XYZ file of C-alpha atoms in Angstrom:
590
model
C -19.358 71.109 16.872
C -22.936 71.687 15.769
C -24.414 68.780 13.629
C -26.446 68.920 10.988
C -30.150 69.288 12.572
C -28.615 72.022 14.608
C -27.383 74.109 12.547
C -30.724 73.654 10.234
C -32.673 74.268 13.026
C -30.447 78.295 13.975
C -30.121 78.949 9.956
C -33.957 78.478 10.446
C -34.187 80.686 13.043
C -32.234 83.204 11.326
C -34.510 83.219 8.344
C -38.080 83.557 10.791
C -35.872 86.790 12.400
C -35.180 88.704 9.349
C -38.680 87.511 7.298
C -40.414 89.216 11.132
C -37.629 92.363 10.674
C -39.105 92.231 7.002
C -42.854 92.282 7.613
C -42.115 94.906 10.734
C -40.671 97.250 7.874
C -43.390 96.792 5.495
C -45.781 97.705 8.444
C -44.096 101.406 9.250
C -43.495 101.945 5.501
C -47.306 101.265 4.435
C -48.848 103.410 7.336
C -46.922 106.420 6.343
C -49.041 107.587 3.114
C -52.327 107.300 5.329
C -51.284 109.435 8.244
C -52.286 112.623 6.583
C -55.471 110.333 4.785
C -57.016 109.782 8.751
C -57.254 113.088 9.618
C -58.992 114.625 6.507
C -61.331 111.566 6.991
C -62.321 112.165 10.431
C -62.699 116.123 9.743
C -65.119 114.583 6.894
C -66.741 112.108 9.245
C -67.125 114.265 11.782
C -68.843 117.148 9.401
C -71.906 114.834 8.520
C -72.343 113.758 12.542
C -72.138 116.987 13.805
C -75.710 118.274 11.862
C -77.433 115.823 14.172
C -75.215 114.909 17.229
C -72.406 116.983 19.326
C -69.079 118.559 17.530
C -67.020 118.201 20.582
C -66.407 114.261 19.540
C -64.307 115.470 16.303
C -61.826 117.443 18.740
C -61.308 114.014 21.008
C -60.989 111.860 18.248
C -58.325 114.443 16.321
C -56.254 114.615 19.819
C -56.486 111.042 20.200
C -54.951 110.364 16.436
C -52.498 113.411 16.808
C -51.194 111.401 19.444
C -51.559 107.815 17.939
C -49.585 109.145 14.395
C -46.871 110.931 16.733
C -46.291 107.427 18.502
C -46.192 105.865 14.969
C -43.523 108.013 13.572
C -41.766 107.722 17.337
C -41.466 103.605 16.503
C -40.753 103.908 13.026
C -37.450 106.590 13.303
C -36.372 104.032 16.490
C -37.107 100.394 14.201
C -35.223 102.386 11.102
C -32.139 103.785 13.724
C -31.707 100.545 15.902
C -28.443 98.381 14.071
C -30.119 95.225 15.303
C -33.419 95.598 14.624
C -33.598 91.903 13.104
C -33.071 90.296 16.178
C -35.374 92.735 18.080
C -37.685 92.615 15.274
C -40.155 90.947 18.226
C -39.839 93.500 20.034
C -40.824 96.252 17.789
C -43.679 94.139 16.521
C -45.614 94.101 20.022
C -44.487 97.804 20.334
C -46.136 98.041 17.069
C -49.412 95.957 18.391
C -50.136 97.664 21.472
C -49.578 100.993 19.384
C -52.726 99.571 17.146
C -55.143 100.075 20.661
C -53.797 103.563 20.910
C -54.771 104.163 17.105
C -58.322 102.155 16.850
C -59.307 104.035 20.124
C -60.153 107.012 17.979
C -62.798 105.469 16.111
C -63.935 103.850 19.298
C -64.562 107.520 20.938
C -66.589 108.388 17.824
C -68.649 105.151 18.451
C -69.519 105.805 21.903
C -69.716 109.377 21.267
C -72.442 109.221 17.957
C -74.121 106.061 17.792
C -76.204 106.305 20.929
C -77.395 109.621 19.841
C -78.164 109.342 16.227
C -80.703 107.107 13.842
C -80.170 103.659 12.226
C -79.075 105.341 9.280
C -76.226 107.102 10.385
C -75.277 104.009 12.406
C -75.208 101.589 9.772
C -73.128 104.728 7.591
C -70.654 104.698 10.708
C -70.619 100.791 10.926
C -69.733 101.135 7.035
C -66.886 103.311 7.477
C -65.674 100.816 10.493
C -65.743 98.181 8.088
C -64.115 100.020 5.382
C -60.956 101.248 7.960
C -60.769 97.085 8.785
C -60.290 96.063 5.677
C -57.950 99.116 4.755
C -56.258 97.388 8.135
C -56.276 93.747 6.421
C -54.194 95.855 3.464
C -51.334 97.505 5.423
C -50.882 95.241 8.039
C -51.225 91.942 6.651
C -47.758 91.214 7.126
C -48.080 91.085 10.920
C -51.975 89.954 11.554
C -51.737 90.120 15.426
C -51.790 94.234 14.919
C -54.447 93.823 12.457
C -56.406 92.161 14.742
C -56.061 94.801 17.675
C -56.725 97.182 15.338
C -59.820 95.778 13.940
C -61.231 94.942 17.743
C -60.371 98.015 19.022
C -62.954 99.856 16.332
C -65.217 96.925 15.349
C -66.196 96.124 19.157
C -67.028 99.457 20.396
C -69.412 100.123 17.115
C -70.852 96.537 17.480
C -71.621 96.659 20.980
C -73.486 100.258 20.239
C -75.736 99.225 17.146
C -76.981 95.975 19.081
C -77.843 98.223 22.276
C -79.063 101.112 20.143
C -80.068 99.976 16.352
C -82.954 97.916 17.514
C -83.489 94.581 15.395
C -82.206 96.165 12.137
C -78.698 96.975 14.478
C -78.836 93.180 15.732
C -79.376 91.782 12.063
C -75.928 93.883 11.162
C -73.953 93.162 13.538
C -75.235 89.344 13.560
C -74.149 90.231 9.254
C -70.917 91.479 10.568
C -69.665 88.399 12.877
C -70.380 85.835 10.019
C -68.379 88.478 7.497
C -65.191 88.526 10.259
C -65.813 84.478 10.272
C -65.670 84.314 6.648
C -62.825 86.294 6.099
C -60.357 84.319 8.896
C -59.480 81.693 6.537
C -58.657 84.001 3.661
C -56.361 86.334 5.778
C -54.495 83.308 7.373
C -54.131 82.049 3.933
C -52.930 85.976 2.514
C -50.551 85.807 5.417
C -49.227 82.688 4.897
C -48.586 83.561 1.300
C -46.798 86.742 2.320
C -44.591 85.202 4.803
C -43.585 82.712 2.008
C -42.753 84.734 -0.669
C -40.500 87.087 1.906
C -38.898 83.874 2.853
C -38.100 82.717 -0.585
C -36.626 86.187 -1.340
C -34.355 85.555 1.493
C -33.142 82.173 0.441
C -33.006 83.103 -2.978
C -30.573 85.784 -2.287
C -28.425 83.784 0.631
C -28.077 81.184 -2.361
C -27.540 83.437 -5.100
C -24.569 84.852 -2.479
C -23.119 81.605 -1.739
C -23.619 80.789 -5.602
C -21.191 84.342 -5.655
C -18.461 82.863 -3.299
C -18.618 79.515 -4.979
C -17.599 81.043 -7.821
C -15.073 83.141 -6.774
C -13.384 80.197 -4.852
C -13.675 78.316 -8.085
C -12.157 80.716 -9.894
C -9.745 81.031 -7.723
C -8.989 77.001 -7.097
C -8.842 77.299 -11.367
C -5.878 80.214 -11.302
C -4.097 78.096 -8.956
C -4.494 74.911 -11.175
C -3.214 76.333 -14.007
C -0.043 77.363 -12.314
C 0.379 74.017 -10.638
C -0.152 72.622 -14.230
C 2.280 74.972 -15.796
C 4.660 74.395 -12.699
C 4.038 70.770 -13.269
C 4.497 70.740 -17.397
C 7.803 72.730 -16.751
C 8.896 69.760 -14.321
C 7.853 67.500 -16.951
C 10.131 69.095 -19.146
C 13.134 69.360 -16.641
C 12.412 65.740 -16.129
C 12.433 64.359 -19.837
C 15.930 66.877 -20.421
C 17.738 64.733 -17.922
C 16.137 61.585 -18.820
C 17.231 62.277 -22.603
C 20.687 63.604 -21.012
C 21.271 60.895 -19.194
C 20.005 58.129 -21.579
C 22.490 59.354 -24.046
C 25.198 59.578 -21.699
C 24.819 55.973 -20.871
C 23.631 54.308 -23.893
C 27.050 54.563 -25.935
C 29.212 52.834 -23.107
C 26.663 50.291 -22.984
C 26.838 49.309 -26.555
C 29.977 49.121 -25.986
C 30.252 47.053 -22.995
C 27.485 44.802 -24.779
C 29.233 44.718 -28.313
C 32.368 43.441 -25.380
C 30.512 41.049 -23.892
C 29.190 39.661 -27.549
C 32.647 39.538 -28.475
C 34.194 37.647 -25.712
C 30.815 35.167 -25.630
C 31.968 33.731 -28.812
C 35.595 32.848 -27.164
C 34.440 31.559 -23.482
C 30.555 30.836 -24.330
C 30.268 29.317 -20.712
C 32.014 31.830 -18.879
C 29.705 32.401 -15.605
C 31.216 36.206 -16.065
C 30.328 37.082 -19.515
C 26.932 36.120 -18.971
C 26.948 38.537 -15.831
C 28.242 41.054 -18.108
C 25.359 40.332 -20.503
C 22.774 40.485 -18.680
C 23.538 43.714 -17.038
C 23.528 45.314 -20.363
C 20.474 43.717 -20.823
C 19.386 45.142 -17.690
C 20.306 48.394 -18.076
C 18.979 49.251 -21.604
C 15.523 47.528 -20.524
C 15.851 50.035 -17.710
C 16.213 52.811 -19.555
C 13.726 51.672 -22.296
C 10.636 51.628 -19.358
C 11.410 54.604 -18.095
C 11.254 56.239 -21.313
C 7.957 54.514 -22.212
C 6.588 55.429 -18.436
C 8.018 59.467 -19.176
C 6.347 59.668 -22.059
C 2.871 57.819 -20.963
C 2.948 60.463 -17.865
C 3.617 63.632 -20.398
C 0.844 62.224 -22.860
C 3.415 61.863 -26.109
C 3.412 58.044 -26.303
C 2.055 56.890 -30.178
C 0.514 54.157 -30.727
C 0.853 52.363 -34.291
C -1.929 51.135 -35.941
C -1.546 47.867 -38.234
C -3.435 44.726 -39.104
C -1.747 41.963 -37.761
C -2.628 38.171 -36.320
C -3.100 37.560 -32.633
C -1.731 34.283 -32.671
C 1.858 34.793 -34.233
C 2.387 37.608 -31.449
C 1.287 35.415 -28.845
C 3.697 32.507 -30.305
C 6.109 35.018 -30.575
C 6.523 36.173 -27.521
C 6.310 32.028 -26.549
C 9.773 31.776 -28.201
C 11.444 34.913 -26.448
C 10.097 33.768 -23.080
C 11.320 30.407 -23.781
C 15.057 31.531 -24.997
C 15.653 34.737 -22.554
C 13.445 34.070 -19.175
C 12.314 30.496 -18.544
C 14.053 28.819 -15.774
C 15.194 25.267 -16.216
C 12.236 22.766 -14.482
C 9.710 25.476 -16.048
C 7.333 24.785 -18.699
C 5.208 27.403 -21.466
C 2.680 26.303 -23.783
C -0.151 28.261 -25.215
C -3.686 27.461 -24.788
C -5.850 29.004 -27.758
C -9.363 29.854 -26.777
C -12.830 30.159 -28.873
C -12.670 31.987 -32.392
C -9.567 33.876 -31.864
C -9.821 36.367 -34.467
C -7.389 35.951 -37.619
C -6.414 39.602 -37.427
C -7.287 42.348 -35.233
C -5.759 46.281 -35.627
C -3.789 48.041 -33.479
C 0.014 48.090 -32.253
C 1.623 44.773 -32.377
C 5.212 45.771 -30.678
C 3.201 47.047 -27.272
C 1.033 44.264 -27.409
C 4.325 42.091 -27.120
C 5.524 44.068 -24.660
C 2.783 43.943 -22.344
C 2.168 40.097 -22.386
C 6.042 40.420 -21.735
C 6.406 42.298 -18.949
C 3.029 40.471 -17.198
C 4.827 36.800 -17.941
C 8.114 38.320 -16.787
C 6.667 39.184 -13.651
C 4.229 35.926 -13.011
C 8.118 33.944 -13.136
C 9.576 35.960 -10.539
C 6.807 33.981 -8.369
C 6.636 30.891 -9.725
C 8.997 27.935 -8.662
C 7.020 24.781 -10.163
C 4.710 24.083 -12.812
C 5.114 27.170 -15.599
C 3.174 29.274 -17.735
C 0.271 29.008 -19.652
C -0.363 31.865 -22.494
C -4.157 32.225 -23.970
C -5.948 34.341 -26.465
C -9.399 34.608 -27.283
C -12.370 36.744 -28.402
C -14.625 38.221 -26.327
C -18.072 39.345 -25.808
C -18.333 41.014 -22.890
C -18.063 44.687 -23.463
C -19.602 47.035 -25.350
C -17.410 46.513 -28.431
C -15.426 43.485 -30.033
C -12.436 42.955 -28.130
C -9.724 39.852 -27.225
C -8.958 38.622 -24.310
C -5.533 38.046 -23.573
C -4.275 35.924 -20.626
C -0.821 34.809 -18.567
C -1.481 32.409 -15.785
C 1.087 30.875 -13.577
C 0.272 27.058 -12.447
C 2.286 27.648 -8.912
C 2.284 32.043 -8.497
C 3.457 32.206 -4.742
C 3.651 36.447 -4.859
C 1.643 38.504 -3.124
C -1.669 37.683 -3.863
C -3.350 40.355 -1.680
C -1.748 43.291 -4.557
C -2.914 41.082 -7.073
C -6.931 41.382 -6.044
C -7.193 44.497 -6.307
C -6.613 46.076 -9.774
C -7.262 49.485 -9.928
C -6.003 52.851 -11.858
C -2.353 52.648 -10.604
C -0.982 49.340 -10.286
C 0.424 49.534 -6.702
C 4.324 49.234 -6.868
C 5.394 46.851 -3.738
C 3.594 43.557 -5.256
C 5.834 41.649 -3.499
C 8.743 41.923 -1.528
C 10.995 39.736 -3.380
C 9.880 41.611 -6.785
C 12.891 42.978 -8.692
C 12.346 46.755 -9.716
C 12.697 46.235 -13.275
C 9.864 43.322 -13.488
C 7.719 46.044 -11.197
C 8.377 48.718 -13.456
C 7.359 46.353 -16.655
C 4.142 45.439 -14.755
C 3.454 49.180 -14.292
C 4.016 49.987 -17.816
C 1.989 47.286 -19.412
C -1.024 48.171 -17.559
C -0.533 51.864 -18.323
C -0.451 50.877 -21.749
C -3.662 48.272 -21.622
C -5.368 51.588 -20.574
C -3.988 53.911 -23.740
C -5.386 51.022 -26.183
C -8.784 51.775 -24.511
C -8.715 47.969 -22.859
C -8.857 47.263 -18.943
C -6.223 44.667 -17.004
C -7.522 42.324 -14.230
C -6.242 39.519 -11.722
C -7.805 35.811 -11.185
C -6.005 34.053 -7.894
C -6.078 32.064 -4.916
C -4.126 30.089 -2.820
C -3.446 26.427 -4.543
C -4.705 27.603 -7.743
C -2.353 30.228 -8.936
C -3.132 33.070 -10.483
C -3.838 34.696 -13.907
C -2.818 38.129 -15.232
C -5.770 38.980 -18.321
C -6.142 42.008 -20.193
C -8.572 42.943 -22.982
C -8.297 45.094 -25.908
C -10.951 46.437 -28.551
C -10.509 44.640 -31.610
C -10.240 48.037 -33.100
C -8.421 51.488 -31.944
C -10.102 53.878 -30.806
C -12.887 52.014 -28.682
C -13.085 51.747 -24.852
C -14.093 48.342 -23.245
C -16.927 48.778 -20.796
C -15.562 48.718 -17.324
C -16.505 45.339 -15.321
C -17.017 47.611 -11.573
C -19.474 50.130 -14.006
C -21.302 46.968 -15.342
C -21.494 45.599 -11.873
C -22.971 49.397 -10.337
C -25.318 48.713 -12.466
C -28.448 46.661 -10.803
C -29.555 45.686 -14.179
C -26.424 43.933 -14.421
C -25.704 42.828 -11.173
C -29.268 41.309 -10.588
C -32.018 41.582 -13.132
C -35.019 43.153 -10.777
C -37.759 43.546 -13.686
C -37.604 39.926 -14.026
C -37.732 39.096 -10.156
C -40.822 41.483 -10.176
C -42.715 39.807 -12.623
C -42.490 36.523 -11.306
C -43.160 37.634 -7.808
C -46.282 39.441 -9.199
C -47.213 35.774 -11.176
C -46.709 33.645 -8.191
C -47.030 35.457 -5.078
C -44.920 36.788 -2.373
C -44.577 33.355 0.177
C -44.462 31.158 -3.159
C -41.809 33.618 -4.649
C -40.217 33.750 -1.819
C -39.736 30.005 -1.561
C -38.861 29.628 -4.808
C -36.009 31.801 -4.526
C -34.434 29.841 -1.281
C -34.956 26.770 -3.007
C -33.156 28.067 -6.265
C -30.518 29.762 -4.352
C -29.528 25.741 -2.231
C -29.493 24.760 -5.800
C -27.027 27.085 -7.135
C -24.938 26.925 -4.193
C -24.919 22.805 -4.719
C -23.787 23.332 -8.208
C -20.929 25.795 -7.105
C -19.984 23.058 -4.783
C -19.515 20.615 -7.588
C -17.651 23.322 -9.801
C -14.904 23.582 -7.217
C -15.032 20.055 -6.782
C -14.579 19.744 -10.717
C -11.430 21.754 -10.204
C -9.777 20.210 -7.383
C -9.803 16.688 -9.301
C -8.974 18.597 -12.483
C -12.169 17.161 -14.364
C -12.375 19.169 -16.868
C -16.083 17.500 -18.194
C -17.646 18.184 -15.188
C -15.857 21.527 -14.566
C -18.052 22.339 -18.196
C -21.230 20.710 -16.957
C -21.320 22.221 -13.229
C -20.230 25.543 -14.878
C -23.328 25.351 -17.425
C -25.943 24.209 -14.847
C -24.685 27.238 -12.827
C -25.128 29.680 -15.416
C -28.345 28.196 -16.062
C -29.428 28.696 -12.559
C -28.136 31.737 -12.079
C -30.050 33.272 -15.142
C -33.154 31.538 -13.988
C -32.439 33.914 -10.588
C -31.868 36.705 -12.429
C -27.805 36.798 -11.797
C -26.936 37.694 -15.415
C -23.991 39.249 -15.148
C -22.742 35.512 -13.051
C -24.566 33.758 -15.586
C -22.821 35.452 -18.303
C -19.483 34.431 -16.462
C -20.271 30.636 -15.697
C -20.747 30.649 -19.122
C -17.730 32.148 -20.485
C -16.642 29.559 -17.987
C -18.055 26.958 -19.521
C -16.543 28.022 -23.209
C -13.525 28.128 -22.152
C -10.291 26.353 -23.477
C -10.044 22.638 -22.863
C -7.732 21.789 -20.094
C -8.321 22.545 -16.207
C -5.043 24.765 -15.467
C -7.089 27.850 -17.326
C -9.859 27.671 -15.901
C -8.955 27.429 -12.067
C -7.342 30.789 -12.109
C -10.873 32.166 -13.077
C -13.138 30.080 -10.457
C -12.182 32.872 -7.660
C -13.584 35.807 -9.209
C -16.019 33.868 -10.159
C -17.360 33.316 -6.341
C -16.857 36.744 -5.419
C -19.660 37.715 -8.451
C -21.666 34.852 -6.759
C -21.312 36.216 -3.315
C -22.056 39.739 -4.271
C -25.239 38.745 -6.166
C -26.235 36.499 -3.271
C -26.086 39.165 -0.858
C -27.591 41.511 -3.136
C -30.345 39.366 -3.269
C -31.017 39.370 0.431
C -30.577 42.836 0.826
C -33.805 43.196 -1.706
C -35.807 40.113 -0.185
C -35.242 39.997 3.492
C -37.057 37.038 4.237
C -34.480 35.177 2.458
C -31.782 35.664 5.109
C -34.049 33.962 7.543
């Protein structure tokens, strides 16, 4: 298996291959127009020598061309006919190169031949027309400089070296102009050829990403054809699934309101009969049952409704107090209800599911708790983007499974605990599906010794979505305030900063220290004042999203029970700041 700097390094390769194969072809395809062009140039050439200097010179130099232009055409039929001429593109390059000596040579005869023979004049007009065919050779065979080189040395030495031996000190003060010309135009060709080889290579990768842009989209296309038949597939299963729900529900719910109306019946005649009670709960059992998984078919197949009313808070919290106290509280268990801060008189939305959830989330904290009992709170909140209430359940003794319980996430996962029974499991399930159709978000608060605490919150109004806490905490701004760190680094100084952070950072961990103290002892005045000097702290540190928190903290409803079940999340935002903190400042971890 390749990795990555591999296979950058051959798709690399690749690319210099075909951009060579590319500048090869332009090479063959620009020399074919002047093929005819040479010869009627060195008939013309050869005309204006021949009044003062020997003819014979024109027949050498058309030979030597005739022969030059035949190996040209030889190369350029074999580059054009050879099926892997991009990986021999090399090859045909030097082929190409050497070619150049053949092809320059018949300037070079004319050189030798003239020059000696005839005045300055006609030297400097022959040096001219040198020049002219080099830079007609910077043209056409830019793309692959090594031939234009050769080609340029093989005429531009032999007419040099015969005006400095035979132009006297006019011939040495042009070729002297000549050398500084070549040395002035180096840089520009390098630079011409770098361009060229750029813009071929861009043209390649523009069209290898326009083709995988091609495939992309045809694999998307395709991935979308076979979504919508999994989704039609998966709607018609819906459907299947909802038919034999409805079949079954109705098959089942008129023999149990029978049985039940039974059970009523003989209730009234043996009250304390240990079997009519078994009877009546069943029932019980059976149509809650069937209730969830209606509400859980019709959450999955998007038809639930929500209602929309105005209605108080606080009598649906004290009415689900009394159903919780008549149907599911144990004997040796207690339930009271702990209002918090400004709990909003009225707030809109659907009353019946709101009962429902704190339901099912107390029915499930009592499967787990053998002491103590429940504590029910309500209270507004401002930490979202939008008004909202907090609701609560906490159990004083929870001895579930706490590891479920710290990790909230999408899908409540179903085994919470082994001794769970399905229909509390199922009620779990479906209140948090329905926290997230009222646009609200569900968390956990526990630890060993302290319990734990089911919350949810809800916008105060439908249709609003609460801000999620793991979004507020991705954000560094919330997490850890960095302009703020910056400026006062930039005031003070890095070693003073620097200090001043390790020194603030013993100080917050001292006042954490006497927070969990606080809550040990169940001193709820200090809990308040340790929670306040910690959010102060924190703030001053730029924590503000645990500052925020310790303050909440701090607000909180009297009593100590509460507020335990919210001290462990609260030290995992501490920890996660702390270490975020390190992470920025090194030094600090020292």
């Amino acid at each position: 298996m390749l990795n990555v700097e591999e296979a950058e390094a051959i798709s690399k390769r690749q690319i210099d291959q075909r951009v060579l194969a590319e500048q090869i072809r332009l090479l063959f395809d620009l020399g074919r127009p002047g093929s005819a062009t040479m010869f009627i140039g060195i008939l013309a050439v050869g005309a204006i020598f021949a009044t003062i200097a020997p003819a014979w010179p024109i027949a050498l130099m058309l030979a030597n061309q005739a022969g030059a232009q035949t190996m040209f055409n030889h190369l350029r039929r074999g580059f054009y006919a050879d099926p892997k001429r991009a990986e021999r593109a090399d090859k045909w390059a030097r082929a190409y190169a050497l070619n150049c000596i053949w092809s320059g040579a018949t300037w070079a005869i004319g050189a030798v031949c003239w020059l000696p023979l005839v005045p300055f004049e006609y030297q400097a007009l022959f040096t001219l027309i040198a020049a002219m065919l080099c830079l007609s050779s910077v043209i056409m065979r830019l793309s692959y400089p090594t031939a234009m080189y050769i080609y340029m040395a093989t005429i531009g030495l032999p007419t040099l070296a015969c005006l400095a031996l035979f132009g006297g000190p006019q011939g040495l003060l042009l070729v002297g102009l000549a050398f500084l010309t070549a040395a002035a135009l180096t840089g520009w060709i390098k630079q011409l050829h770098r361009s060229n080889s750029e813009s071929i290579r861009l043209r390649f990768e523009n069209t290898g990403l326009v083709e995988r842009l091609e495939r992309a989209h045809t694999a998307a296309e395709q991935k979308r054809r076979d979504a919508e038949k999994a989704h039609e597939l998966l709607r018609m299963s819906e459907r299947t699934r909802r038919d034999l729900l409805a079949m079954i529900s109705q098959g089942i719910r008129a023999p149990l309101a029978g049985l039940t109306d039974a059970a009523a019946q003989l209730a009234k005649d043996n009250a304390d009969d240990e079997q009519v009670r078994t009877i009546q709960e069943t029932s019980h059992l059976i149509g809650r049952m069937l209730a969830d998984a209606a509400d859980l078919t019709a959450m999955e197949s998007r038809t639930l409704k929500l209602d929309t009313q105005v209605f108080a808070p606080k009598d649906q919290i004290e009415q689900v107090a009394r159903l919780l106290r008549h149907t599911k509280l144990r004997p040796g268990l207690s339930l009271e209800v702990d209002w918090g801060n400004e709990v909003p008189r009225e707030m809109v939305g659907d009353p019946a599911r709101l009962q429902q959830i704190l339901t099912n989330i107390a029915t499930y904290l009592l499967t787990g708790t053998e002491k103590g009992g429940l504590v029910l709170q309500a209270a507004s909140s401002n930490a979202y983007s939008c008004e909202a209430v907090r609701f609560s359940v906490t159990s004083t003794s929870f001895e579930g499974s706490t590891q479920s319980l710290d990790i909230f996430t999408d899908e409540i996962p179903l085994p919470l605990a082994h001794s769970l029974y399905s229909e509390e499991v199922l009620g779990l399930n479906i209140a948090q599906r329905l926290i997230g159709l009222m646009g609200g978000r569900i968390g956990v608060d526990s630890a060993p010794g302290f319990g734990a605490t089911i919350w949810f919150a809800v916008p105060k109004h439908p249709g609003l979505r609460l801000q999620q806490e793991s979004d507020m905490e991705a954000e560094g701004t919330h997490l850890v305030d960095l302009a703020r760190l910056y400026m006062l680094e930039d005031r003070m100084g890095s070693d003073a900063f620097i200090a001043h952070l390790q020194r603030a950072l013993d100080e917050l961990r001292g006042h954490w220290d006497v927070l969990s103290d606080a809550a040990n002892q169940n001193d709820r005045a200090l809990l308040t004042a340790a929670a306040r000097r910690l959010a102060d702290t924190s703030n001053v540190l730029g924590f503000t999203y645990l500052s925020e928190a310790a303050r909440q903290l701090s607000l909180s409803p009297p009593g100590t029970e509460g507020a335990k079940a919210h001290i462990p999340g609260l030290e995992n935002r501490l920890k996660n700041a702390e270490t975020t903190l390190r992470q920025i400042y090194p030094r600090l971890s020292a």
